[in-house]
Short mmCIF file of N, CA, C and O in Angstrom, two decimals:
data_model
loop_
_atom_site.label_atom_id
_atom_site.label_comp_id
_atom_site.label_asym_id
_atom_site.label_seq_id
_atom_site.Cartn_x
_atom_site.Cartn_y
_atom_site.Cartn_z
N LYS A 325 -18.98 8.82 1.15
CA LYS A 325 -19.83 9.51 0.19
C LYS A 325 -20.98 8.59 -0.21
O LYS A 325 -20.78 7.42 -0.51
N ASP A 326 -22.14 9.12 -0.27
CA ASP A 326 -23.33 8.33 -0.60
C ASP A 326 -23.34 7.82 -2.03
O ASP A 326 -23.88 6.76 -2.30
N LYS A 327 -22.76 8.55 -2.96
CA LYS A 327 -22.85 8.19 -4.36
C LYS A 327 -21.75 7.23 -4.80
O LYS A 327 -21.79 6.73 -5.91
N LEU A 328 -20.78 6.96 -3.95
CA LEU A 328 -19.70 6.06 -4.32
C LEU A 328 -20.06 4.63 -3.93
O LEU A 328 -20.72 4.39 -2.93
N THR A 329 -19.60 3.69 -4.74
CA THR A 329 -19.82 2.29 -4.41
C THR A 329 -18.48 1.66 -4.05
O THR A 329 -17.42 2.05 -4.56
N CYS A 330 -18.51 0.70 -3.20
CA CYS A 330 -17.30 0.00 -2.76
C CYS A 330 -16.77 -0.83 -3.91
O CYS A 330 -17.51 -1.57 -4.56
N ARG A 331 -15.45 -0.73 -4.17
CA ARG A 331 -14.85 -1.48 -5.27
C ARG A 331 -14.18 -2.77 -4.79
O ARG A 331 -13.55 -3.46 -5.57
N TYR A 332 -14.30 -3.08 -3.51
CA TYR A 332 -13.71 -4.29 -2.96
C TYR A 332 -14.38 -5.52 -3.56
O TYR A 332 -15.60 -5.61 -3.64
N LYS A 333 -13.57 -6.47 -4.02
CA LYS A 333 -14.08 -7.73 -4.57
C LYS A 333 -13.49 -8.87 -3.75
O LYS A 333 -12.31 -9.17 -3.84
N GLU A 334 -14.32 -9.47 -2.94
CA GLU A 334 -13.86 -10.53 -2.04
C GLU A 334 -13.15 -11.66 -2.79
O GLU A 334 -12.17 -12.20 -2.32
N GLU A 335 -13.63 -11.99 -3.98
CA GLU A 335 -13.02 -13.10 -4.74
C GLU A 335 -11.61 -12.77 -5.23
O GLU A 335 -10.86 -13.66 -5.60
N LYS A 336 -11.21 -11.50 -5.20
CA LYS A 336 -9.85 -11.11 -5.62
C LYS A 336 -8.90 -10.93 -4.44
O LYS A 336 -7.72 -10.72 -4.64
N ALA A 337 -9.39 -11.00 -3.25
CA ALA A 337 -8.56 -10.82 -2.07
C ALA A 337 -7.58 -11.97 -1.91
O ALA A 337 -7.92 -13.13 -2.18
N VAL A 338 -6.36 -11.68 -1.48
CA VAL A 338 -5.36 -12.73 -1.26
C VAL A 338 -4.92 -12.79 0.20
O VAL A 338 -4.38 -13.79 0.63
N ILE A 339 -5.13 -11.71 0.94
CA ILE A 339 -4.77 -11.70 2.36
C ILE A 339 -5.87 -11.01 3.15
O ILE A 339 -6.43 -10.01 2.71
N LYS A 340 -6.16 -11.57 4.29
CA LYS A 340 -7.16 -11.01 5.20
C LYS A 340 -6.45 -10.62 6.49
O LYS A 340 -5.60 -11.37 6.98
N VAL A 341 -6.75 -9.45 7.03
CA VAL A 341 -6.15 -9.03 8.29
C VAL A 341 -6.81 -9.81 9.42
O VAL A 341 -8.02 -9.76 9.62
N LYS A 342 -5.97 -10.59 10.14
CA LYS A 342 -6.46 -11.37 11.29
C LYS A 342 -6.47 -10.53 12.55
O LYS A 342 -7.40 -10.58 13.33
N SER A 343 -5.38 -9.78 12.74
CA SER A 343 -5.29 -8.96 13.94
C SER A 343 -4.29 -7.83 13.70
O SER A 343 -3.49 -7.89 12.76
N TRP A 344 -4.34 -6.83 14.54
CA TRP A 344 -3.40 -5.73 14.46
C TRP A 344 -3.22 -5.18 15.86
O TRP A 344 -4.02 -5.45 16.76
N GLY A 345 -2.16 -4.42 16.05
CA GLY A 345 -1.93 -3.83 17.35
C GLY A 345 -0.91 -2.70 17.27
O GLY A 345 -0.08 -2.66 16.37
N ILE A 346 -1.02 -1.79 18.22
CA ILE A 346 -0.09 -0.67 18.32
C ILE A 346 1.08 -1.11 19.20
O ILE A 346 0.87 -1.64 20.30
N ALA A 347 2.29 -0.91 18.71
CA ALA A 347 3.50 -1.33 19.43
C ALA A 347 3.77 -0.41 20.61
O ALA A 347 3.35 0.74 20.63
N GLU A 348 4.49 -0.95 21.58
CA GLU A 348 4.96 -0.13 22.70
C GLU A 348 5.89 0.95 22.18
O GLU A 348 6.55 0.78 21.16
N LYS A 349 5.97 2.06 22.89
CA LYS A 349 6.82 3.18 22.48
C LYS A 349 8.26 2.94 22.92
O LYS A 349 8.84 3.70 23.68
N ASN A 350 8.82 1.85 22.43
CA ASN A 350 10.17 1.42 22.79
C ASN A 350 10.86 0.92 21.53
O ASN A 350 10.42 -0.08 20.94
N GLU A 351 11.91 1.58 21.10
CA GLU A 351 12.52 1.24 19.82
C GLU A 351 13.12 -0.16 19.79
O GLU A 351 13.11 -0.81 18.74
N GLU A 352 13.62 -0.66 20.88
CA GLU A 352 14.15 -2.03 20.90
C GLU A 352 13.02 -3.04 20.69
O GLU A 352 13.18 -4.02 19.98
N LYS A 353 11.87 -2.79 21.30
CA LYS A 353 10.72 -3.68 21.12
C LYS A 353 10.16 -3.56 19.71
O LYS A 353 9.68 -4.54 19.13
N ILE A 354 10.24 -2.37 19.13
CA ILE A 354 9.80 -2.18 17.75
C ILE A 354 10.72 -2.96 16.81
O ILE A 354 10.25 -3.59 15.86
N LYS A 355 12.02 -2.97 17.08
CA LYS A 355 12.96 -3.77 16.27
C LYS A 355 12.57 -5.24 16.31
O LYS A 355 12.53 -5.90 15.27
N ALA A 356 12.28 -5.75 17.49
CA ALA A 356 11.90 -7.16 17.65
C ALA A 356 10.59 -7.45 16.90
O ALA A 356 10.46 -8.49 16.24
N LEU A 357 9.64 -6.54 16.97
CA LEU A 357 8.37 -6.72 16.27
C LEU A 357 8.58 -6.71 14.75
O LEU A 357 7.97 -7.49 14.03
N LEU A 358 9.49 -5.87 14.29
CA LEU A 358 9.81 -5.81 12.86
C LEU A 358 10.37 -7.14 12.37
O LEU A 358 10.00 -7.63 11.32
N VAL A 359 11.24 -7.75 13.17
CA VAL A 359 11.82 -9.05 12.81
C VAL A 359 10.73 -10.12 12.80
O VAL A 359 10.67 -10.96 11.90
N GLU A 360 9.84 -10.06 13.78
CA GLU A 360 8.78 -11.08 13.91
C GLU A 360 7.69 -10.92 12.85
O GLU A 360 7.25 -11.91 12.25
N LYS A 361 7.22 -9.70 12.61
CA LYS A 361 6.04 -9.48 11.78
C LYS A 361 6.33 -8.97 10.37
O LYS A 361 5.47 -9.01 9.50
N GLY A 362 7.53 -8.43 10.13
CA GLY A 362 7.81 -7.82 8.84
C GLY A 362 7.53 -6.33 8.87
O GLY A 362 7.43 -5.74 9.94
N PRO A 363 7.41 -5.69 7.71
CA PRO A 363 7.22 -4.24 7.65
C PRO A 363 6.10 -3.75 8.56
O PRO A 363 5.08 -4.41 8.72
N LEU A 364 6.34 -2.58 9.15
CA LEU A 364 5.39 -2.00 10.10
C LEU A 364 4.94 -0.64 9.61
O LEU A 364 5.73 0.12 9.05
N SER A 365 3.69 -0.31 9.87
CA SER A 365 3.19 1.04 9.59
C SER A 365 3.65 1.95 10.72
O SER A 365 3.72 1.53 11.87
N GLY A 366 3.94 3.18 10.39
CA GLY A 366 4.36 4.12 11.41
C GLY A 366 4.08 5.54 10.97
O GLY A 366 3.47 5.79 9.93
N ALA A 367 4.55 6.48 11.77
CA ALA A 367 4.39 7.90 11.47
C ALA A 367 5.60 8.65 11.98
O ALA A 367 6.25 8.23 12.94
N VAL A 368 5.91 9.75 11.32
CA VAL A 368 7.03 10.61 11.73
C VAL A 368 6.63 12.07 11.53
O VAL A 368 5.64 12.37 10.85
N ASN A 369 7.43 12.96 12.08
CA ASN A 369 7.32 14.37 11.77
C ASN A 369 8.16 14.59 10.52
O ASN A 369 9.38 14.45 10.55
N ALA A 370 7.51 14.88 9.41
CA ALA A 370 8.20 14.95 8.12
C ALA A 370 8.76 16.33 7.78
O ALA A 370 9.46 16.47 6.78
N LEU A 371 8.48 17.34 8.58
CA LEU A 371 8.93 18.69 8.22
C LEU A 371 10.44 18.77 7.98
O LEU A 371 10.87 19.31 6.96
N PRO A 372 11.29 18.20 8.85
CA PRO A 372 12.73 18.31 8.58
C PRO A 372 13.21 17.41 7.45
O PRO A 372 14.32 17.55 6.96
N LEU A 373 12.37 16.49 6.99
CA LEU A 373 12.78 15.57 5.93
C LEU A 373 12.59 16.15 4.53
O LEU A 373 13.04 15.56 3.55
N ALA A 374 11.98 17.31 4.43
CA ALA A 374 11.77 17.93 3.13
C ALA A 374 13.09 18.17 2.41
O ALA A 374 13.15 18.16 1.19
N PHE A 375 14.17 18.36 3.16
CA PHE A 375 15.47 18.66 2.56
C PHE A 375 16.42 17.46 2.59
O PHE A 375 17.58 17.60 2.25
N TYR A 376 15.91 16.30 2.97
CA TYR A 376 16.74 15.09 3.04
C TYR A 376 17.11 14.64 1.63
O TYR A 376 16.27 14.59 0.74
N SER A 377 18.39 14.28 1.45
CA SER A 377 18.82 13.78 0.14
C SER A 377 19.57 12.47 0.24
O SER A 377 19.79 11.80 -0.76
N GLY A 378 19.97 12.06 1.45
CA GLY A 378 20.65 10.79 1.62
C GLY A 378 21.43 10.74 2.92
O GLY A 378 21.60 11.74 3.60
N GLY A 379 21.89 9.55 3.26
CA GLY A 379 22.64 9.35 4.49
C GLY A 379 21.73 9.08 5.67
O GLY A 379 20.51 8.96 5.52
N ILE A 380 22.33 8.97 6.84
CA ILE A 380 21.56 8.75 8.07
C ILE A 380 21.15 10.10 8.62
O ILE A 380 22.00 10.93 8.94
N PHE A 381 19.85 10.34 8.71
CA PHE A 381 19.36 11.60 9.27
C PHE A 381 19.51 11.50 10.78
O PHE A 381 18.83 10.73 11.44
N ASP A 382 20.43 12.28 11.33
CA ASP A 382 20.78 12.22 12.75
C ASP A 382 21.12 13.63 13.24
O ASP A 382 22.29 13.97 13.39
N PRO A 383 20.09 14.47 13.45
CA PRO A 383 20.37 15.85 13.87
C PRO A 383 21.06 15.90 15.22
O PRO A 383 20.82 15.07 16.08
N TRP A 384 21.92 16.87 15.36
CA TRP A 384 22.66 17.03 16.62
C TRP A 384 21.73 17.27 17.79
O TRP A 384 21.96 16.82 18.90
N PHE A 385 20.65 18.02 17.55
CA PHE A 385 19.71 18.34 18.61
C PHE A 385 18.35 17.71 18.27
O PHE A 385 17.83 17.93 17.17
N ASP A 386 17.82 16.98 19.21
CA ASP A 386 16.55 16.28 18.98
C ASP A 386 15.41 17.23 18.61
O ASP A 386 14.51 16.86 17.88
N PHE A 387 15.47 18.49 19.09
CA PHE A 387 14.39 19.42 18.80
C PHE A 387 14.32 19.79 17.32
O PHE A 387 13.33 20.35 16.85
N LEU A 388 15.35 19.45 16.54
CA LEU A 388 15.32 19.70 15.10
C LEU A 388 14.40 18.72 14.38
O LEU A 388 14.09 18.90 13.20
N CYS A 389 13.98 17.68 15.08
CA CYS A 389 13.03 16.72 14.52
C CYS A 389 12.04 16.35 15.63
O CYS A 389 12.19 15.35 16.32
N PRO A 390 11.03 17.19 15.85
CA PRO A 390 10.09 17.00 16.96
C PRO A 390 9.31 15.69 16.89
O PRO A 390 9.19 15.08 15.83
N SER A 391 8.76 15.29 18.02
CA SER A 391 8.08 14.00 18.11
C SER A 391 6.60 14.07 17.72
O SER A 391 5.94 13.05 17.69
N SER A 392 6.08 15.25 17.41
CA SER A 392 4.69 15.34 16.96
C SER A 392 4.64 14.85 15.51
O SER A 392 5.30 15.40 14.64
N VAL A 393 3.88 13.78 15.26
CA VAL A 393 3.88 13.13 13.95
C VAL A 393 2.84 13.75 13.02
O VAL A 393 1.80 14.23 13.47
N ASN A 394 3.16 13.73 11.70
CA ASN A 394 2.25 14.31 10.72
C ASN A 394 2.32 13.60 9.35
O ASN A 394 1.78 14.09 8.38
N HIS A 395 3.00 12.45 9.29
CA HIS A 395 3.20 11.80 8.00
C HIS A 395 3.34 10.28 8.19
O HIS A 395 4.14 9.82 8.99
N ALA A 396 2.57 9.51 7.42
CA ALA A 396 2.62 8.04 7.49
C ALA A 396 3.80 7.50 6.70
O ALA A 396 4.12 8.01 5.62
N ILE A 397 4.45 6.47 7.23
CA ILE A 397 5.60 5.83 6.58
C ILE A 397 5.51 4.32 6.83
O ILE A 397 4.65 3.85 7.57
N THR A 398 6.45 3.57 6.24
CA THR A 398 6.56 2.14 6.48
C THR A 398 7.98 1.84 6.95
O THR A 398 8.94 2.17 6.26
N ILE A 399 8.10 1.24 8.12
CA ILE A 399 9.42 0.84 8.64
C ILE A 399 9.71 -0.54 8.06
O ILE A 399 8.97 -1.49 8.29
N VAL A 400 10.79 -0.64 7.28
CA VAL A 400 11.08 -1.90 6.58
C VAL A 400 12.33 -2.61 7.10
O VAL A 400 12.57 -3.77 6.76
N GLY A 401 13.15 -1.94 7.90
CA GLY A 401 14.36 -2.59 8.40
C GLY A 401 15.16 -1.67 9.29
O GLY A 401 14.73 -0.55 9.61
N TYR A 402 16.33 -2.15 9.66
CA TYR A 402 17.26 -1.34 10.44
C TYR A 402 18.67 -1.82 10.15
O TYR A 402 18.88 -2.89 9.58
N GLY A 403 19.63 -1.00 10.50
CA GLY A 403 21.02 -1.35 10.24
C GLY A 403 21.95 -0.53 11.10
O GLY A 403 21.52 0.19 12.01
N LYS A 404 23.25 -0.64 10.80
CA LYS A 404 24.25 0.09 11.56
C LYS A 404 25.38 0.48 10.60
O LYS A 404 25.83 -0.35 9.81
N GLU A 405 25.80 1.73 10.66
CA GLU A 405 26.89 2.22 9.83
C GLU A 405 27.79 3.13 10.67
O GLU A 405 27.30 4.08 11.28
N ASP A 406 29.08 2.83 10.68
CA ASP A 406 30.06 3.63 11.43
C ASP A 406 29.61 3.87 12.88
O ASP A 406 29.72 4.98 13.40
N GLY A 407 29.03 2.84 13.50
CA GLY A 407 28.63 2.93 14.90
C GLY A 407 27.26 3.54 15.13
O GLY A 407 26.80 3.61 16.27
N THR A 408 26.59 4.01 14.09
CA THR A 408 25.27 4.63 14.24
C THR A 408 24.20 3.66 13.77
O THR A 408 24.18 3.26 12.60
N GLU A 409 23.30 3.29 14.68
CA GLU A 409 22.17 2.45 14.30
C GLU A 409 21.11 3.33 13.64
O GLU A 409 20.95 4.50 14.00
N TYR A 410 20.38 2.76 12.68
CA TYR A 410 19.37 3.54 11.97
C TYR A 410 18.20 2.65 11.54
O TYR A 410 18.33 1.45 11.40
N TRP A 411 17.05 3.32 11.35
CA TRP A 411 15.88 2.68 10.76
C TRP A 411 15.97 2.84 9.25
O TRP A 411 16.45 3.86 8.75
N ILE A 412 15.47 1.86 8.51
CA ILE A 412 15.29 1.98 7.07
C ILE A 412 13.79 2.18 6.86
O ILE A 412 12.98 1.33 7.25
N ILE A 413 13.45 3.32 6.26
CA ILE A 413 12.05 3.71 6.18
C ILE A 413 11.66 3.99 4.73
O ILE A 413 12.36 4.72 4.02
N LYS A 414 10.55 3.41 4.31
CA LYS A 414 10.02 3.66 2.97
C LYS A 414 9.07 4.85 3.07
O LYS A 414 8.18 4.88 3.91
N ASN A 415 9.29 5.80 2.20
CA ASN A 415 8.45 6.99 2.18
C ASN A 415 7.53 6.94 0.96
O ASN A 415 7.70 6.09 0.08
N SER A 416 6.58 7.82 0.90
CA SER A 416 5.61 7.84 -0.20
C SER A 416 5.84 8.99 -1.18
O SER A 416 4.99 9.27 -2.00
N TRP A 417 7.01 9.62 -1.11
CA TRP A 417 7.27 10.81 -1.94
C TRP A 417 7.91 10.47 -3.28
O TRP A 417 8.38 11.35 -3.97
N GLY A 418 7.98 9.21 -3.64
CA GLY A 418 8.51 8.81 -4.93
C GLY A 418 10.00 8.47 -4.90
O GLY A 418 10.72 8.82 -3.97
N LYS A 419 10.45 7.78 -5.95
CA LYS A 419 11.82 7.28 -6.01
C LYS A 419 12.86 8.38 -6.20
O LYS A 419 14.04 8.16 -5.95
N LYS A 420 12.46 9.56 -6.62
CA LYS A 420 13.41 10.65 -6.83
C LYS A 420 13.79 11.33 -5.51
O LYS A 420 14.74 12.09 -5.45
N TRP A 421 13.04 11.06 -4.46
CA TRP A 421 13.31 11.66 -3.15
C TRP A 421 14.19 10.74 -2.34
O TRP A 421 14.09 9.52 -2.40
N GLY A 422 15.08 11.31 -1.54
CA GLY A 422 15.90 10.54 -0.59
C GLY A 422 16.78 9.52 -1.27
O GLY A 422 17.42 9.78 -2.28
N GLU A 423 16.83 8.34 -0.70
CA GLU A 423 17.61 7.22 -1.24
C GLU A 423 16.67 6.29 -1.99
O GLU A 423 16.21 5.29 -1.45
N ASN A 424 16.31 6.68 -3.21
CA ASN A 424 15.41 5.89 -4.05
C ASN A 424 14.05 5.68 -3.38
O ASN A 424 13.47 4.61 -3.45
N GLY A 425 13.56 6.73 -2.71
CA GLY A 425 12.26 6.66 -2.04
C GLY A 425 12.31 6.22 -0.59
O GLY A 425 11.29 6.15 0.07
N TYR A 426 13.50 5.93 -0.10
CA TYR A 426 13.69 5.49 1.29
C TYR A 426 14.53 6.53 2.02
O TYR A 426 15.19 7.36 1.41
N PHE A 427 14.52 6.45 3.36
CA PHE A 427 15.46 7.24 4.14
C PHE A 427 15.90 6.46 5.36
O PHE A 427 15.26 5.49 5.76
N ARG A 428 17.03 6.87 5.89
CA ARG A 428 17.56 6.26 7.09
C ARG A 428 17.51 7.29 8.21
O ARG A 428 17.94 8.42 8.04
N LEU A 429 16.96 6.86 9.34
CA LEU A 429 16.76 7.73 10.50
C LEU A 429 17.47 7.11 11.69
O LEU A 429 17.28 5.93 11.98
N ALA A 430 18.31 7.90 12.36
CA ALA A 430 19.04 7.41 13.53
C ALA A 430 18.07 6.76 14.51
O ALA A 430 16.98 7.26 14.78
N LEU A 431 18.48 5.61 15.04
CA LEU A 431 17.65 4.78 15.91
C LEU A 431 18.12 4.96 17.36
O LEU A 431 19.30 5.06 17.62
N GLY A 432 17.17 5.01 18.28
CA GLY A 432 17.51 4.99 19.69
C GLY A 432 17.10 6.20 20.50
O GLY A 432 17.11 6.16 21.72
N ARG A 433 16.73 7.30 19.82
CA ARG A 433 16.35 8.51 20.55
C ARG A 433 14.92 8.94 20.25
O ARG A 433 14.49 10.01 20.65
N GLY A 434 14.19 8.12 19.51
CA GLY A 434 12.81 8.47 19.18
C GLY A 434 12.71 9.68 18.27
O GLY A 434 11.73 10.42 18.32
N LEU A 435 13.72 9.88 17.42
CA LEU A 435 13.72 11.05 16.54
C LEU A 435 12.47 11.11 15.68
O LEU A 435 11.98 10.09 15.19
N CYS A 436 11.97 12.30 15.48
CA CYS A 436 10.82 12.58 14.60
C CYS A 436 9.57 11.81 15.02
O CYS A 436 8.66 11.64 14.22
N GLY A 437 9.53 11.32 16.26
CA GLY A 437 8.37 10.60 16.75
C GLY A 437 8.23 9.20 16.19
O GLY A 437 7.16 8.59 16.27
N ILE A 438 9.32 8.63 15.64
CA ILE A 438 9.27 7.31 14.99
C ILE A 438 8.67 6.23 15.89
O ILE A 438 8.05 5.30 15.41
N HIS A 439 8.78 6.36 17.19
CA HIS A 439 8.32 5.32 18.12
C HIS A 439 6.90 5.56 18.64
O HIS A 439 6.37 4.73 19.38
N THR A 440 6.26 6.66 18.25
CA THR A 440 5.00 7.03 18.90
C THR A 440 3.76 6.34 18.36
O THR A 440 2.77 6.21 19.07
N PHE A 441 3.79 5.90 17.10
CA PHE A 441 2.58 5.28 16.54
C PHE A 441 2.98 4.23 15.51
O PHE A 441 2.88 4.45 14.31
N VAL A 442 3.42 3.09 16.00
CA VAL A 442 3.84 1.98 15.14
C VAL A 442 2.79 0.88 15.24
O VAL A 442 2.40 0.49 16.33
N VAL A 443 2.33 0.39 14.09
CA VAL A 443 1.27 -0.60 14.05
C VAL A 443 1.75 -1.84 13.31
O VAL A 443 2.32 -1.76 12.22
N GLY A 444 1.54 -2.99 13.92
CA GLY A 444 1.85 -4.27 13.31
C GLY A 444 0.57 -5.00 12.95
O GLY A 444 -0.46 -4.83 13.62
N VAL A 445 0.62 -5.79 11.89
CA VAL A 445 -0.57 -6.50 11.39
C VAL A 445 -0.21 -7.98 11.22
O VAL A 445 0.89 -8.32 10.80
N GLU A 446 -1.16 -8.83 11.55
CA GLU A 446 -1.01 -10.26 11.27
C GLU A 446 -2.03 -10.60 10.20
O GLU A 446 -3.23 -10.37 10.36
N GLY A 447 -1.54 -11.12 9.09
CA GLY A 447 -2.43 -11.45 7.98
C GLY A 447 -2.64 -12.95 7.85
O GLY A 447 -1.89 -13.76 8.39
N GLU A 448 -3.68 -13.31 7.11
CA GLU A 448 -4.00 -14.70 6.83
C GLU A 448 -4.21 -14.80 5.33
O GLU A 448 -4.97 -14.06 4.73
N VAL A 449 -3.48 -15.75 4.70
CA VAL A 449 -3.63 -15.94 3.26
C VAL A 449 -4.97 -16.58 2.99
O VAL A 449 -5.36 -17.55 3.63
N ILE A 450 -5.67 -16.02 2.04
CA ILE A 450 -6.97 -16.54 1.63
C ILE A 450 -6.75 -17.41 0.40
O ILE A 450 -6.15 -16.98 -0.58
N GLU A 451 -7.25 -18.61 0.44
CA GLU A 451 -7.12 -19.52 -0.70
C GLU A 451 -8.11 -19.12 -1.78
O GLU A 451 -9.28 -18.90 -1.48
N PRO A 452 -7.65 -19.03 -3.04
CA PRO A 452 -8.58 -18.65 -4.12
C PRO A 452 -9.59 -19.74 -4.41
O PRO A 452 -9.47 -20.87 -4.12
#
């Protein structure tokens, strides 16, 4: 917009993005990148998550969570419960949704397109 001014203040910045990259569409490689770089930006198909209230989201049929993505999320970790591996994902729908604002998505089948658009960033701390 022409009438808006940028509110960025360089003197208040604490981290500068040095580099970024899109991860391979491979969940094992995404796990390794998560360990190396920390939280990752990603996207999922959020339509089936509207009714999520807790637990590992692991639909019996993959078509119940299509791979066409429509919602940005943050992948913050992964785990395993009762033999099922899962992603730990931070959502933007507030703490009253899901598991205190997070959800767990079964890992390994590319459910909801979790593997299709994952971005990692390398930052550099800026000295004040």
